[in-house]
C-alpha positions as a Python dict, from the first residue, in 0.01 Angstrom:
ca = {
    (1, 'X'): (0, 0, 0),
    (2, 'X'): (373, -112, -72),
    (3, 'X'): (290, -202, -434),
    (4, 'X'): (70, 161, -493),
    (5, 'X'): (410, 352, -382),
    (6, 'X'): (611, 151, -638),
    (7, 'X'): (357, 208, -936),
    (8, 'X'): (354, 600, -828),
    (9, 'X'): (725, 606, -827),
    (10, 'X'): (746, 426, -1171),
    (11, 'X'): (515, 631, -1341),
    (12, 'X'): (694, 912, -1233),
    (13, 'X'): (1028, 837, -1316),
    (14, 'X'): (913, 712, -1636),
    (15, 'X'): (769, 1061, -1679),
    (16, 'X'): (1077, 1213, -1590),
    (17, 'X'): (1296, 1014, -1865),
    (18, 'X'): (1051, 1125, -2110),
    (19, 'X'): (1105, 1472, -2037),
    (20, 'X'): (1477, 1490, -2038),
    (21, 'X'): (1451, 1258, -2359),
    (22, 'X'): (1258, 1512, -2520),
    (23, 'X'): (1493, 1803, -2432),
    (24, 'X'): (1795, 1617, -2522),
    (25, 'X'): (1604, 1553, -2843),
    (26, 'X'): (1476, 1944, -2946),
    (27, 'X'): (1764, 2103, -3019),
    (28, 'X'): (1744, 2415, -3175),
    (29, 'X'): (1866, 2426, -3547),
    (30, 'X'): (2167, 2692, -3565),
    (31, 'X'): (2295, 2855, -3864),
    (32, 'X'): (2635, 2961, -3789),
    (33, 'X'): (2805, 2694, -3836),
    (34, 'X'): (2841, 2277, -3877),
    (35, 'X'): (2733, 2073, -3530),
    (36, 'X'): (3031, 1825, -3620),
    (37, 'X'): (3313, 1996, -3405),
    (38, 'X'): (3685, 1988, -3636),
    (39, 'X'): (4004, 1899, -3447),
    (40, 'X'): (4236, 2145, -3604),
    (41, 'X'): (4603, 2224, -3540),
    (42, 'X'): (4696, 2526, -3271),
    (43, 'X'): (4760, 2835, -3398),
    (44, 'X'): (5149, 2940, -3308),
    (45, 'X'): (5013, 3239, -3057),
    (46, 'X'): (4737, 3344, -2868),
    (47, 'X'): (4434, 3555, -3114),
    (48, 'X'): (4218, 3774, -2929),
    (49, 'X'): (3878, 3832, -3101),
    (50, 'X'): (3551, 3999, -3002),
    (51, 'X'): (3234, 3873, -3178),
    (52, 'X'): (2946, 4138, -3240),
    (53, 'X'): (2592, 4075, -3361),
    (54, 'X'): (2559, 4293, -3674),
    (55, 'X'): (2245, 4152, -3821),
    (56, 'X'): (2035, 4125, -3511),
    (57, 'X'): (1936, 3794, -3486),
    (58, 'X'): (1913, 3700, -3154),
    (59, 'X'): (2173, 3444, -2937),
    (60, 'X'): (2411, 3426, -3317),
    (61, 'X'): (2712, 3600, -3134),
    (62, 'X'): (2639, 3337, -2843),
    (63, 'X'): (2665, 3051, -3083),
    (64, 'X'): (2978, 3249, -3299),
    (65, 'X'): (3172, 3240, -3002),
    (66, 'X'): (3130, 2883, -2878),
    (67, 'X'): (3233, 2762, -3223),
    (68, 'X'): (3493, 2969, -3229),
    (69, 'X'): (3628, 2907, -2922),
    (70, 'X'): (3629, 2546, -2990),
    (71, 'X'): (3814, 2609, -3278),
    (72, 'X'): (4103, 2756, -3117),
    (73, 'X'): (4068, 3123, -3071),
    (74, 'X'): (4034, 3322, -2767),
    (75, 'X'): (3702, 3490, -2802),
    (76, 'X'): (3710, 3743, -2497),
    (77, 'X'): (3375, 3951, -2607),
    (78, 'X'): (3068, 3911, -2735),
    (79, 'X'): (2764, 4069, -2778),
    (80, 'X'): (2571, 4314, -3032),
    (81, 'X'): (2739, 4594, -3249),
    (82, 'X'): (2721, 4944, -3168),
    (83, 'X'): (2525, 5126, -3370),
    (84, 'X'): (2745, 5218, -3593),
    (85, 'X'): (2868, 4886, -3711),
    (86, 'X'): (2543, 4738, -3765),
    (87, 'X'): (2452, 4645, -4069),
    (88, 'X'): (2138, 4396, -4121),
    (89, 'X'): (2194, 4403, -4499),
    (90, 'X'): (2550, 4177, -4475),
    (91, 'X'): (2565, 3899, -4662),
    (92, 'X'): (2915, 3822, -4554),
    (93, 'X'): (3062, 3799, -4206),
    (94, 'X'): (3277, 4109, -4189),
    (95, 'X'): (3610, 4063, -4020),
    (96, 'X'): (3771, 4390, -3868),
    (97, 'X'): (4190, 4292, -3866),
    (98, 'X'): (4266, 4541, -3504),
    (99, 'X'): (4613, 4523, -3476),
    (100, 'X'): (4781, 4445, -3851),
    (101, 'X'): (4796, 4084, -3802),
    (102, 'X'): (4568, 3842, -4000),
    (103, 'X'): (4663, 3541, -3787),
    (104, 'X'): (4319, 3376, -3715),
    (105, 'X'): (4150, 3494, -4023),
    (106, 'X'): (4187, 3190, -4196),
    (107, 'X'): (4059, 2994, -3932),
    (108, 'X'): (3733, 3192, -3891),
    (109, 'X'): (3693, 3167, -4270),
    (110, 'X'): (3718, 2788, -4172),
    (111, 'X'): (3453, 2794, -3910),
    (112, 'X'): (3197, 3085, -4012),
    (113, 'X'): (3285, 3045, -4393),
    (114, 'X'): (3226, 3321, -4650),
    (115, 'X'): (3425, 3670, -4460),
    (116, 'X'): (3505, 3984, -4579),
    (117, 'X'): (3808, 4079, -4462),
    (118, 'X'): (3869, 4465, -4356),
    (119, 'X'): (4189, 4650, -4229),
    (120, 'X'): (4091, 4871, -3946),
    (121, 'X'): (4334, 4904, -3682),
    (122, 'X'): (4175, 5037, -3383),
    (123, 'X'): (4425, 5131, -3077),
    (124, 'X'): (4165, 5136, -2814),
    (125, 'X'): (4017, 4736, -2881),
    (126, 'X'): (4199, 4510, -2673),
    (127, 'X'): (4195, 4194, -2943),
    (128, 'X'): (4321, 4100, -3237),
    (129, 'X'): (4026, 4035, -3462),
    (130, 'X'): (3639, 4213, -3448),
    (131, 'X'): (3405, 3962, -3625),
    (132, 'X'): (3066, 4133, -3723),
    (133, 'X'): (2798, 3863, -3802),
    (134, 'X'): (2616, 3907, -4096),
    (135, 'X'): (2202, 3794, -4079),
    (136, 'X'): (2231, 3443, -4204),
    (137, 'X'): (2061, 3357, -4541),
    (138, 'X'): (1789, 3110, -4353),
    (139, 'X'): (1711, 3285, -4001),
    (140, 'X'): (1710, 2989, -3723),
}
């Protein structure tokens, strides 16, 4: 009986491993950016950015942000576009400069690559920097 209870409780554990194994092993290819995180320096003040979902594809503002964030800047937004900033034919991230200050530009550029860069001061946003995601060239 003793020896039954073992060989159950090894089979299952054994199952068990597998599984997380294979989760651990499945991870989703992302196009956003590279997987290889990039120590870089800290930027001399805090850049607030939002991160909106222009080409629809679904979960890229998710993945934006966290690559962003680990990059240094202080993404406190995102989500999908309003209609009117939507744009599924992008071929370029669009970056929307808020408050006349480019800080943090260059280190999207660094972590999203190609931007285009647009002046639009808008009062009523509370950050620095609106990012609109472009569809990416290979969909994930």
């Amino acid at each position: 009986m003793i020896g039954t209870d073992r060989g159950r409780t090894l089979v299952v554990g054994s199952g068990v491993l597998a599984l997380a194994v294979l989760l651990l092993v499945r991870q989703p290819e992302r196009a956003v950016v590279a997987q290889n995180p990039v120590t870089r320096p800290a930027l001399p003040r805090r850049v607030t950015v939002e991160v909106l979902n222009a080409g629809g594809v679904a979960g890229y503002a998710r993945d934006a942000t966290l690559a962003l964030r680990d990059g240094g800047l202080d993404v406190v937004f995102f989500g999908n576009a309003p209609p009117r900033l939507r744009d599924t034919t992008l071929v370029r991230h669009r970056v929307l400069v808020r408050r006349g200050d480019t800080l943090g530009v260059g280190r999207i550029r660094e972590i999203l690559g190609e931007i285009t860069v647009v002046e639009e001061p808008d009062a009523t946003r509370l950050v620095d920097l609106t990012v609109l995601l472009a569809r990416p060239a290979k969909e994930p």
